[in-house]
mmCIF file of C-alpha atoms in Angstrom:
data_model
loop_
_atom_site.group_PDB
_atom_site.id
_atom_site.type_symbol
_atom_site.label_atom_id
_atom_site.label_comp_id
_atom_site.label_asym_id
_atom_site.label_seq_id
_atom_site.Cartn_x
_atom_site.Cartn_y
_atom_site.Cartn_z
ATOM 1 C CA MET M 1 0.159 -0.457 0.115
ATOM 2 C CA TRP M 2 1.122 3.526 -0.899
ATOM 3 C CA PRO M 3 1.302 5.726 1.809
ATOM 4 C CA ASN M 4 -1.707 7.022 3.452
ATOM 5 C CA ASP M 5 -1.123 10.388 4.928
ATOM 6 C CA GLY M 6 -3.409 13.229 3.264
ATOM 7 C CA ALA M 7 -5.509 11.514 0.969
ATOM 8 C CA LEU M 8 -7.842 12.983 0.852
ATOM 9 C CA SER M 9 -6.898 16.442 1.048
ATOM 10 C CA ARG M 10 -4.717 15.785 -2.111
ATOM 11 C CA ASP M 11 -7.399 13.728 -3.736
ATOM 12 C CA ARG M 12 -9.178 17.310 -3.599
ATOM 13 C CA GLY M 13 -6.370 19.339 -4.315
ATOM 14 C CA ALA M 14 -5.350 17.112 -8.046
ATOM 15 C CA ARG M 15 -9.075 17.358 -8.711
ATOM 16 C CA VAL M 16 -7.819 20.932 -9.391
ATOM 17 C CA VAL M 17 -5.309 20.343 -10.477
ATOM 18 C CA ALA M 18 -4.357 17.906 -12.453
ATOM 19 C CA PRO M 19 -7.414 18.456 -15.192
ATOM 20 C CA LEU M 20 -6.915 21.860 -15.583
ATOM 21 C CA LEU M 21 -2.560 21.129 -16.523
ATOM 22 C CA GLY M 22 -3.939 18.317 -19.044
ATOM 23 C CA GLY M 23 -7.403 19.358 -20.794
ATOM 24 C CA GLY M 24 -4.886 22.718 -21.368
ATOM 25 C CA PHE M 25 -1.333 20.965 -22.280
ATOM 26 C CA SER M 26 -2.831 18.459 -24.811
ATOM 27 C CA LEU M 27 -5.177 20.774 -26.378
ATOM 28 C CA VAL M 28 -2.714 24.029 -27.022
ATOM 29 C CA LEU M 29 -0.409 21.133 -28.041
ATOM 30 C CA VAL M 30 -2.675 19.305 -30.615
ATOM 31 C CA PRO M 31 0.235 21.384 -33.047
ATOM 32 C CA ALA M 32 2.628 20.004 -32.131
ATOM 33 C CA TRP M 33 1.499 16.030 -31.546
ATOM 34 C CA LEU M 34 0.922 16.296 -35.157
ATOM 35 C CA ASP M 35 4.227 17.241 -36.483
ATOM 36 C CA ALA M 36 5.983 15.124 -33.987
ATOM 37 C CA LEU M 37 3.410 11.846 -35.990
ATOM 38 C CA GLY M 38 4.749 13.108 -39.730
ATOM 39 C CA HIS M 39 8.115 12.134 -38.592
ATOM 40 C CA VAL M 40 7.402 8.346 -37.391
ATOM 41 C CA ASP M 41 8.145 6.181 -39.627
ATOM 42 C CA ALA M 42 4.883 4.723 -41.746
ATOM 43 C CA ALA M 43 5.091 1.421 -40.750
ATOM 44 C CA LEU M 44 4.967 3.006 -36.859
ATOM 45 C CA ARG M 45 2.936 5.849 -37.428
ATOM 46 C CA GLY M 46 -1.053 3.907 -36.854
ATOM 47 C CA PRO M 47 0.135 2.510 -33.222
ATOM 48 C CA ALA M 48 2.283 5.584 -32.624
ATOM 49 C CA THR M 49 -1.515 7.812 -33.028
ATOM 50 C CA VAL M 50 -3.259 5.400 -30.875
ATOM 51 C CA LEU M 51 -1.423 5.565 -28.348
ATOM 52 C CA GLY M 52 -0.969 9.131 -28.352
ATOM 53 C CA VAL M 53 -4.475 9.345 -28.065
ATOM 54 C CA LEU M 54 -5.155 6.419 -25.269
ATOM 55 C CA TYR M 55 -1.500 7.956 -23.148
ATOM 56 C CA THR M 56 -4.031 11.628 -23.803
ATOM 57 C CA LEU M 57 -7.503 10.526 -22.947
ATOM 58 C CA ALA M 58 -5.621 8.787 -19.921
ATOM 59 C CA CYS M 59 -4.180 12.491 -18.512
ATOM 60 C CA VAL M 60 -7.775 14.330 -18.474
ATOM 61 C CA LEU M 61 -9.666 11.615 -17.300
ATOM 62 C CA ALA M 62 -6.668 10.427 -14.864
ATOM 63 C CA VAL M 63 -7.919 12.274 -11.629
ATOM 64 C CA PRO M 64 -11.686 11.566 -12.153
ATOM 65 C CA LEU M 65 -10.797 7.678 -12.655
ATOM 66 C CA SER M 66 -8.295 7.457 -9.547
ATOM 67 C CA VAL M 67 -11.387 9.173 -7.559
ATOM 68 C CA ARG M 68 -12.149 5.943 -6.842
ATOM 69 C CA MET M 69 -9.041 3.594 -7.131
ATOM 70 C CA SER M 70 -7.855 2.276 -3.740
ATOM 71 C CA GLU M 71 -3.894 3.470 -3.237
ATOM 72 C CA VAL M 72 -2.485 0.481 -5.210
ATOM 73 C CA THR M 73 -4.747 0.473 -8.046
ATOM 74 C CA ARG M 74 -4.126 4.493 -8.060
ATOM 75 C CA GLY M 75 -0.413 3.325 -8.479
ATOM 76 C CA VAL M 76 -0.421 1.333 -10.631
ATOM 77 C CA PHE M 77 -2.186 3.290 -13.007
ATOM 78 C CA CYS M 78 0.504 6.251 -12.782
ATOM 79 C CA MET M 79 3.129 4.310 -13.358
ATOM 80 C CA VAL M 80 1.332 2.667 -16.640
ATOM 81 C CA LEU M 81 0.831 6.624 -18.018
ATOM 82 C CA VAL M 82 4.320 7.321 -17.041
ATOM 83 C CA ALA M 83 5.495 4.245 -19.275
ATOM 84 C CA ALA M 84 3.273 5.066 -22.244
ATOM 85 C CA GLY M 85 4.369 8.178 -22.233
ATOM 86 C CA VAL M 86 8.223 6.917 -22.720
ATOM 87 C CA ALA M 87 6.767 4.496 -25.408
ATOM 88 C CA PHE M 88 5.565 7.364 -27.311
ATOM 89 C CA VAL M 89 8.192 9.074 -27.216
ATOM 90 C CA GLY M 90 10.305 6.123 -28.031
ATOM 91 C CA LEU M 91 8.277 5.100 -31.124
ATOM 92 C CA THR M 92 8.461 9.000 -32.097
ATOM 93 C CA GLY M 93 12.172 10.024 -31.069
ATOM 94 C CA ILE M 94 13.807 11.979 -28.114
ATOM 95 C CA GLY M 95 12.693 15.281 -29.678
ATOM 96 C CA ASN M 96 9.374 15.060 -28.247
ATOM 97 C CA SER M 97 9.880 14.151 -24.760
ATOM 98 C CA TRP M 98 8.006 16.467 -23.992
ATOM 99 C CA VAL M 99 4.825 14.579 -23.824
ATOM 100 C CA LEU M 100 5.742 12.883 -20.647
ATOM 101 C CA LEU M 101 4.789 16.659 -19.135
ATOM 102 C CA CYS M 102 1.354 15.340 -18.509
ATOM 103 C CA GLY M 103 2.340 11.810 -17.395
ATOM 104 C CA LEU M 104 4.872 13.332 -14.703
ATOM 105 C CA GLY M 105 2.307 16.229 -14.040
ATOM 106 C CA ILE M 106 -0.217 13.215 -12.596
ATOM 107 C CA VAL M 107 2.144 11.660 -10.817
ATOM 108 C CA ALA M 108 2.588 14.768 -8.995
ATOM 109 C CA ALA M 109 -0.585 15.259 -8.203
ATOM 110 C CA LEU M 110 -1.453 11.532 -6.994
ATOM 111 C CA MET M 111 1.159 10.364 -5.262
ATOM 112 C CA PRO M 112 2.975 10.421 -1.948
ATOM 113 C CA THR M 113 6.273 12.784 -2.534
ATOM 114 C CA TRP M 114 9.300 9.850 -2.452
ATOM 115 C CA VAL M 115 7.307 8.053 -5.782
ATOM 116 C CA ILE M 116 7.197 11.475 -7.495
ATOM 117 C CA VAL M 117 11.272 11.769 -6.176
ATOM 118 C CA VAL M 118 11.668 8.122 -7.647
ATOM 119 C CA VAL M 119 9.830 8.208 -10.530
ATOM 120 C CA THR M 120 11.165 11.981 -12.441
ATOM 121 C CA SER M 121 14.977 11.073 -11.170
ATOM 122 C CA VAL M 122 14.485 7.617 -13.546
ATOM 123 C CA VAL M 123 12.897 9.512 -16.377
ATOM 124 C CA ALA M 124 15.007 13.001 -16.517
ATOM 125 C CA ALA M 125 18.144 9.809 -15.659
ATOM 126 C CA GLY M 126 16.782 7.762 -19.396
ATOM 127 C CA LEU M 127 16.620 10.603 -21.485
ATOM 128 C CA SER M 128 19.481 12.261 -20.203
ATOM 129 C CA ILE M 129 21.458 8.745 -21.175
ATOM 130 C CA THR M 130 19.610 8.275 -24.006
ATOM 131 C CA ALA M 131 19.714 11.834 -25.642
ATOM 132 C CA TRP M 132 24.182 11.512 -24.291
ATOM 133 C CA GLU M 133 24.505 8.097 -26.483
ATOM 134 C CA ALA M 134 23.016 9.656 -29.506
ATOM 135 C CA GLY M 135 25.238 13.436 -29.295
ATOM 136 C CA ALA M 136 21.792 15.556 -28.301
ATOM 137 C CA LEU M 137 22.547 16.162 -24.050
ATOM 138 C CA ALA M 138 23.001 19.191 -25.153
ATOM 139 C CA ASP M 139 20.160 19.767 -27.957
ATOM 140 C CA GLN M 140 18.205 17.720 -25.029
ATOM 141 C CA PHE M 141 19.288 19.406 -21.464
ATOM 142 C CA ALA M 142 16.487 22.270 -21.649
ATOM 143 C CA ASN M 143 13.452 19.503 -22.151
ATOM 144 C CA VAL M 144 15.139 17.464 -18.921
ATOM 145 C CA VAL M 145 14.843 20.597 -16.651
ATOM 146 C CA VAL M 146 11.767 21.976 -17.654
ATOM 147 C CA LEU M 147 10.467 18.409 -17.461
ATOM 148 C CA VAL M 148 11.431 18.177 -13.482
ATOM 149 C CA SER M 149 10.912 21.977 -12.813
ATOM 150 C CA VAL M 150 7.189 21.076 -14.164
ATOM 151 C CA THR M 151 7.194 18.343 -12.194
ATOM 152 C CA ALA M 152 8.091 20.256 -8.627
ATOM 153 C CA THR M 153 5.757 22.614 -9.347
ATOM 154 C CA VAL M 154 2.660 20.445 -9.523
ATOM 155 C CA ALA M 155 3.662 18.692 -6.619
ATOM 156 C CA LEU M 156 4.226 21.946 -4.894
ATOM 157 C CA LEU M 157 0.280 23.703 -5.855
ATOM 158 C CA VAL M 158 -0.971 20.958 -4.679
ATOM 159 C CA ARG M 159 0.350 20.635 -1.322
ATOM 160 C CA LEU M 160 -0.612 24.347 -1.144
ATOM 161 C CA THR M 161 -3.735 23.397 -1.886
ATOM 162 C CA GLU M 162 -3.606 20.476 0.964
ATOM 163 C CA ALA M 163 -2.220 23.179 3.089
ATOM 164 C CA ASN M 164 -4.446 25.618 2.619
ATOM 165 C CA GLU M 165 -7.560 23.696 3.404
ATOM 166 C CA GLU M 166 -6.170 21.818 5.853
ATOM 167 C CA LEU M 167 -5.354 25.890 7.698
ATOM 168 C CA GLN M 168 -8.693 26.914 6.762
ATOM 169 C CA ALA M 169 -10.257 23.804 8.903
ATOM 170 C CA ALA M 170 -8.090 24.317 11.893
ATOM 171 C CA ARG M 171 -9.036 28.046 12.034
ATOM 172 C CA ASP M 172 -12.896 26.930 12.368
ATOM 173 C CA GLN M 173 -12.065 23.957 14.805
ATOM 174 C CA VAL M 174 -10.084 26.620 17.497
ATOM 175 C CA ALA M 175 -13.107 29.406 16.439
ATOM 176 C CA ALA M 176 -15.753 26.565 17.197
ATOM 177 C CA LEU M 177 -14.291 25.003 19.833
ATOM 178 C CA ALA M 178 -13.861 28.004 21.898
ATOM 179 C CA VAL M 179 -18.107 28.382 21.176
ATOM 180 C CA VAL M 180 -18.031 25.147 23.851
ATOM 181 C CA ARG M 181 -15.527 26.488 26.257
ATOM 182 C CA GLU M 182 -17.341 29.444 26.613
ATOM 183 C CA ARG M 183 -20.300 27.767 26.887
ATOM 184 C CA GLN M 184 -19.351 25.267 29.729
ATOM 185 C CA ARG M 185 -17.779 28.117 31.547
ATOM 186 C CA VAL M 186 -21.392 29.658 31.224
ATOM 187 C CA ALA M 187 -23.172 26.366 32.489
ATOM 188 C CA ARG M 188 -20.035 26.346 35.045
ATOM 189 C CA ASP M 189 -20.356 28.969 37.232
ATOM 190 C CA LEU M 190 -24.173 29.406 36.804
ATOM 191 C CA HIS M 191 -24.034 25.837 37.314
ATOM 192 C CA ASP M 192 -21.883 27.223 41.032
ATOM 193 C CA ILE M 193 -23.690 29.565 41.978
ATOM 194 C CA LEU M 194 -27.386 28.500 41.240
ATOM 195 C CA GLY M 195 -26.748 24.775 42.698
ATOM 196 C CA HIS M 196 -26.622 25.849 46.560
ATOM 197 C CA SER M 197 -29.005 28.211 46.145
ATOM 198 C CA LEU M 198 -32.143 27.462 44.757
ATOM 199 C CA THR M 199 -31.524 24.122 46.731
ATOM 200 C CA THR M 200 -31.454 25.315 50.316
ATOM 201 C CA ILE M 201 -35.108 27.387 48.051
ATOM 202 C CA THR M 202 -37.192 24.335 47.357
ATOM 203 C CA ILE M 203 -35.962 22.752 50.806
ATOM 204 C CA LYS M 204 -37.005 25.989 52.657
ATOM 205 C CA ALA M 205 -40.362 26.235 50.228
ATOM 206 C CA GLY M 206 -41.172 22.797 50.808
ATOM 207 C CA LEU M 207 -40.554 23.274 55.012
ATOM 208 C CA ALA M 208 -43.276 26.618 54.409
ATOM 209 C CA ARG M 209 -45.665 24.962 53.193
ATOM 210 C CA ARG M 210 -45.604 22.050 55.011
ATOM 211 C CA ALA M 211 -45.024 24.534 58.246
ATOM 212 C CA LEU M 212 -48.252 25.958 56.780
ATOM 213 C CA GLU M 213 -50.753 22.671 56.433
ATOM 214 C CA THR M 214 -49.816 22.237 60.561
ATOM 215 C CA GLY M 215 -51.728 25.692 61.439
ATOM 216 C CA ALA M 216 -47.334 26.611 62.451
ATOM 217 C CA GLU M 217 -47.927 29.846 60.883
ATOM 218 C CA ALA M 218 -44.907 31.060 62.986
ATOM 219 C CA GLN M 219 -42.754 28.452 61.651
ATOM 220 C CA ALA M 220 -44.196 29.177 57.583
ATOM 221 C CA ARG M 221 -43.056 33.394 58.186
ATOM 222 C CA SER M 222 -39.343 32.407 58.891
ATOM 223 C CA GLU M 223 -39.434 30.211 56.416
ATOM 224 C CA ILE M 224 -40.587 31.934 53.352
ATOM 225 C CA GLY M 225 -38.949 34.911 55.106
ATOM 226 C CA ASP M 226 -35.704 32.618 54.917
ATOM 227 C CA VAL M 227 -37.043 32.027 51.298
ATOM 228 C CA GLU M 228 -37.258 35.163 49.392
ATOM 229 C CA ARG M 229 -33.427 36.077 51.850
ATOM 230 C CA LEU M 230 -32.286 32.928 49.959
ATOM 231 C CA ALA M 231 -33.430 34.238 46.385
ATOM 232 C CA ARG M 232 -32.069 38.244 46.423
ATOM 233 C CA GLN M 233 -29.117 36.740 47.150
ATOM 234 C CA ALA M 234 -29.173 34.332 43.717
ATOM 235 C CA LEU M 235 -30.550 37.017 41.389
ATOM 236 C CA GLY M 236 -27.076 39.224 43.164
ATOM 237 C CA ASP M 237 -24.873 36.685 42.148
ATOM 238 C CA VAL M 238 -26.774 36.181 39.530
ATOM 239 C CA ARG M 239 -26.721 39.724 38.175
ATOM 240 C CA GLY M 240 -22.860 39.655 38.796
ATOM 241 C CA THR M 241 -21.971 36.787 36.775
ATOM 242 C CA VAL M 242 -23.468 39.006 34.233
ATOM 243 C CA SER M 243 -21.836 42.379 35.498
ATOM 244 C CA GLU M 244 -19.093 40.418 35.090
ATOM 245 C CA PHE M 245 -19.501 38.810 31.071
ATOM 246 C CA ARG M 246 -20.594 41.804 29.988
ATOM 247 C CA GLU M 247 -17.972 43.868 31.687
ATOM 248 C CA THR M 248 -14.816 43.365 29.530
ATOM 249 C CA SER M 249 -11.645 44.223 30.702
ATOM 250 C CA LEU M 250 -8.942 45.091 27.601
ATOM 251 C CA ALA M 251 -6.068 44.006 29.759
ATOM 252 C CA ALA M 252 -8.169 39.962 30.069
ATOM 253 C CA GLU M 253 -9.416 40.653 26.585
ATOM 254 C CA LEU M 254 -5.293 41.186 24.928
ATOM 255 C CA ALA M 255 -4.038 37.606 27.509
ATOM 256 C CA GLY M 256 -6.854 35.853 25.848
ATOM 257 C CA VAL M 257 -6.425 37.733 22.086
ATOM 258 C CA ARG M 258 -2.988 36.263 23.058
ATOM 259 C CA GLU M 259 -3.817 32.734 23.264
ATOM 260 C CA THR M 260 -6.688 32.590 20.475
ATOM 261 C CA LEU M 261 -4.101 34.169 17.951
ATOM 262 C CA ARG M 262 -1.682 31.757 19.280
ATOM 263 C CA ALA M 263 -4.048 28.363 19.279
ATOM 264 C CA ALA M 264 -4.730 29.258 15.507
ATOM 265 C CA GLY M 265 -1.876 29.486 13.964
ATOM 266 C CA ILE M 266 -1.487 33.330 13.905
ATOM 267 C CA GLU M 267 2.006 35.361 14.213
ATOM 268 C CA ASP M 268 0.519 38.807 16.793
ATOM 269 C CA ASP M 269 2.098 41.478 17.478
ATOM 270 C CA LEU M 270 0.060 42.987 20.640
ATOM 271 C CA PRO M 271 0.840 46.119 22.649
ATOM 272 C CA THR M 272 2.057 44.784 26.262
ATOM 273 C CA SER M 273 0.318 47.722 27.833
ATOM 274 C CA VAL M 274 -3.246 49.340 27.971
ATOM 275 C CA ASP M 275 -1.928 52.256 30.582
ATOM 276 C CA ASP M 276 -1.985 54.737 28.295
ATOM 277 C CA VAL M 277 -5.250 53.950 27.041
ATOM 278 C CA GLU M 278 -8.677 56.452 28.280
ATOM 279 C CA PRO M 279 -9.849 54.148 31.610
ATOM 280 C CA HIS M 280 -13.399 54.765 30.469
ATOM 281 C CA LEU M 281 -12.597 53.860 26.424
ATOM 282 C CA GLN M 282 -11.217 50.640 27.945
ATOM 283 C CA ARG M 283 -14.659 48.454 27.429
ATOM 284 C CA VAL M 284 -15.167 49.206 24.077
ATOM 285 C CA PHE M 285 -11.429 49.013 22.363
ATOM 286 C CA ALA M 286 -12.116 45.816 24.647
ATOM 287 C CA HIS M 287 -15.681 44.604 22.263
ATOM 288 C CA VAL M 288 -13.034 45.617 19.167
ATOM 289 C CA LEU M 289 -10.174 44.216 20.126
ATOM 290 C CA ARG M 290 -12.642 40.396 20.584
ATOM 291 C CA GLU M 291 -14.464 41.505 17.577
ATOM 292 C CA CYS M 292 -12.127 42.046 15.197
ATOM 293 C CA VAL M 293 -10.101 38.617 16.145
ATOM 294 C CA THR M 294 -12.413 36.847 15.245
ATOM 295 C CA ASN M 295 -13.034 37.818 12.295
ATOM 296 C CA ALA M 296 -9.397 37.648 11.251
ATOM 297 C CA VAL M 297 -9.446 33.718 13.115
ATOM 298 C CA ARG M 298 -13.032 32.927 11.835
ATOM 299 C CA HIS M 299 -12.905 34.353 8.207
ATOM 300 C CA SER M 300 -9.927 36.102 6.452
ATOM 301 C CA GLY M 301 -7.331 33.469 5.940
ATOM 302 C CA ALA M 302 -4.610 35.576 7.681
ATOM 303 C CA GLY M 303 -1.586 35.002 8.736
ATOM 304 C CA SER M 304 -0.881 38.156 11.496
ATOM 305 C CA VAL M 305 -2.465 39.987 13.726
ATOM 306 C CA VAL M 306 -1.542 43.604 14.642
ATOM 307 C CA VAL M 307 -3.028 45.808 17.432
ATOM 308 C CA ARG M 308 -2.093 49.027 17.841
ATOM 309 C CA LEU M 309 -3.578 51.691 21.032
ATOM 310 C CA GLY M 310 -3.274 55.136 22.061
ATOM 311 C CA ARG M 311 -4.884 57.104 23.413
ATOM 312 C CA THR M 312 -8.362 57.089 22.408
ATOM 313 C CA TRP M 313 -8.362 54.405 19.460
ATOM 314 C CA VAL M 314 -7.639 50.968 18.307
ATOM 315 C CA GLU M 315 -6.941 49.777 15.480
ATOM 316 C CA VAL M 316 -6.283 46.345 14.154
ATOM 317 C CA GLU M 317 -4.984 43.971 11.041
ATOM 318 C CA ASP M 318 -4.708 41.860 8.847
ATOM 319 C CA ASP M 319 -2.724 40.294 6.207
ATOM 320 C CA GLY M 320 -5.703 37.710 5.319
ATOM 321 C CA GLY M 321 -7.997 38.817 2.421
ATOM 322 C CA GLY M 322 -9.314 42.136 2.910
ATOM 323 C CA VAL M 323 -12.584 42.679 2.947
ATOM 324 C CA ALA M 324 -13.337 44.042 -0.430
ATOM 325 C CA GLY M 325 -17.342 43.733 -1.254
ATOM 326 C CA ALA M 326 -18.618 42.398 1.882
ATOM 327 C CA PRO M 327 -20.688 43.511 4.146
ATOM 328 C CA GLU M 328 -21.152 44.856 6.973
ATOM 329 C CA GLY M 329 -22.572 41.569 9.564
ATOM 330 C CA ASN M 330 -24.371 42.472 13.273
ATOM 331 C CA GLY M 331 -20.421 42.151 15.013
ATOM 332 C CA LEU M 332 -19.816 45.247 13.215
ATOM 333 C CA ILE M 333 -22.951 46.687 13.596
ATOM 334 C CA GLY M 334 -22.716 45.877 16.885
ATOM 335 C CA LEU M 335 -19.480 47.951 17.199
ATOM 336 C CA ARG M 336 -20.942 51.282 15.121
ATOM 337 C CA GLU M 337 -23.664 51.014 18.332
ATOM 338 C CA ARG M 338 -20.667 51.394 20.463
ATOM 339 C CA LEU M 339 -18.507 53.925 19.009
ATOM 340 C CA ALA M 340 -21.500 55.787 18.433
ATOM 341 C CA ALA M 341 -22.276 55.152 22.113
ATOM 342 C CA VAL M 342 -18.530 57.621 23.033
ATOM 343 C CA GLY M 343 -18.928 59.957 20.490
ATOM 344 C CA GLY M 344 -16.198 57.620 18.044
ATOM 345 C CA THR M 345 -16.888 56.241 14.760
ATOM 346 C CA VAL M 346 -15.720 52.905 13.105
ATOM 347 C CA ARG M 347 -13.531 52.526 9.933
ATOM 348 C CA VAL M 348 -12.848 49.674 7.198
ATOM 349 C CA GLY M 349 -10.554 48.807 4.956
ATOM 350 C CA PRO M 350 -7.899 47.485 3.229
ATOM 351 C CA GLY M 351 -3.944 47.502 5.226
ATOM 352 C CA ARG M 352 -0.866 48.414 4.185
ATOM 353 C CA ARG M 353 -0.556 44.616 3.567
ATOM 354 C CA GLY M 354 -2.946 43.726 1.486
ATOM 355 C CA GLY M 355 -5.799 42.261 4.173
ATOM 356 C CA THR M 356 -7.788 44.773 6.367
ATOM 357 C CA ARG M 357 -8.201 47.573 8.117
ATOM 358 C CA VAL M 358 -10.353 48.426 11.647
ATOM 359 C CA ARG M 359 -9.936 51.557 13.037
ATOM 360 C CA ALA M 360 -12.115 52.687 16.415
ATOM 361 C CA ALA M 361 -11.084 55.496 18.126
ATOM 362 C CA ALA M 362 -13.287 57.991 20.066
ATOM 363 C CA GLY M 363 -14.470 61.706 19.078
ATOM 364 C CA THR M 364 -13.169 62.872 22.425
ATOM 365 C CA GLY M 365 -10.439 65.949 21.353
ATOM 366 C CA ARG M 366 -7.004 64.577 19.243
ATOM 367 C CA GLU M 367 -5.824 61.868 18.836
ATOM 368 C CA ARG M 368 -3.016 60.428 18.092
ATOM 369 C CA ARG M 369 -3.372 58.039 14.931
ATOM 370 C CA THR M 370 -0.883 55.934 13.471
ATOM 371 C CA GLY M 371 0.323 57.166 9.786
ATOM 372 C CA ASP M 372 0.928 54.397 6.638
ATOM 373 C CA ASP M 373 4.894 54.838 7.879
ATOM 374 C CA GLY M 374 4.162 53.519 10.997
ATOM 375 C CA GLY M 375 4.147 56.516 12.619
ATOM 376 C CA THR M 376 2.586 58.252 14.285
ATOM 377 C CA ALA M 377 0.606 62.173 14.326
ATOM 378 C CA GLU M 378 -1.894 63.933 15.905
ATOM 379 C CA GLN M 379 -4.884 64.928 14.498
ATOM 380 C CA SER M 380 -8.379 67.331 16.074
#
């Protein structure tokens, strides 16, 4: 069996690259095919034509057919495909070694790396030796280089496609796990806060009911008073918990952002302190930071995120896919409402590194503005 690491992802990448390579290459080089067949001896022209047509069809259909193949069958198919290309070169002459681009491209799209290296090395060595024996090594050297470089390029493109899909899946999983962890934390805290109080209230209410049934009104009043006190205490605990969730700390949010970006494999450039930020703006800026970083992790495909803080502004920039034509979601609308409440605005646009830059600034007089060159300037 061939190694099966990343087989499913490799299939997805190959279905994108290989059909385009095989079909486009064959169509563009139809004149070259006809010219090659025109130089074949009349006795071999028929077999060479049939072999060329079968080789071309196999290259174009290789990836769709390979989806239902086992790893062993896929490997045998690729080896037969390369052998057919080599046979065609043998019939039409070494000058037509360019036809092996299709076969080697299919190998690069479907096979593990070590198979690609072995097959490409064997084909390149065989062509070089044959050209040397025919005294045409200098003429065929460029063809050999093209074969090796194109095969390596196709293999790299397929692997990059795999890596991108795996990275996107990992980012989605990180975002989903963060939501699950937050829900678990809320459930745990509410259980710890309310569990004991509600249990005690239930017991006290039962005692009050039984006291009323037996005519012990004084005991019933006492138990009902305890129920009221416990209920008020539980209500205060719930309000305190909810308030803690909503009263976001900018310093704590920075720490959480650093952990989130690190878990998602995104480089971070974050401030080390929030002391320069106006105290009454730290809560609002914490929400801005959370929303922007969440979007960067889930949607932008960014490789790095930069956060800058000023006395009355915060700026978050990533190097992801950008925001051109993207509609505003509920998160950004909510940020605009929060900034409007403190007389500020939110601006979203392309970043200096091609991604997205979100700048939130409160309208409190003069603010420091980050310039395009990375410096700062005072703005009224």
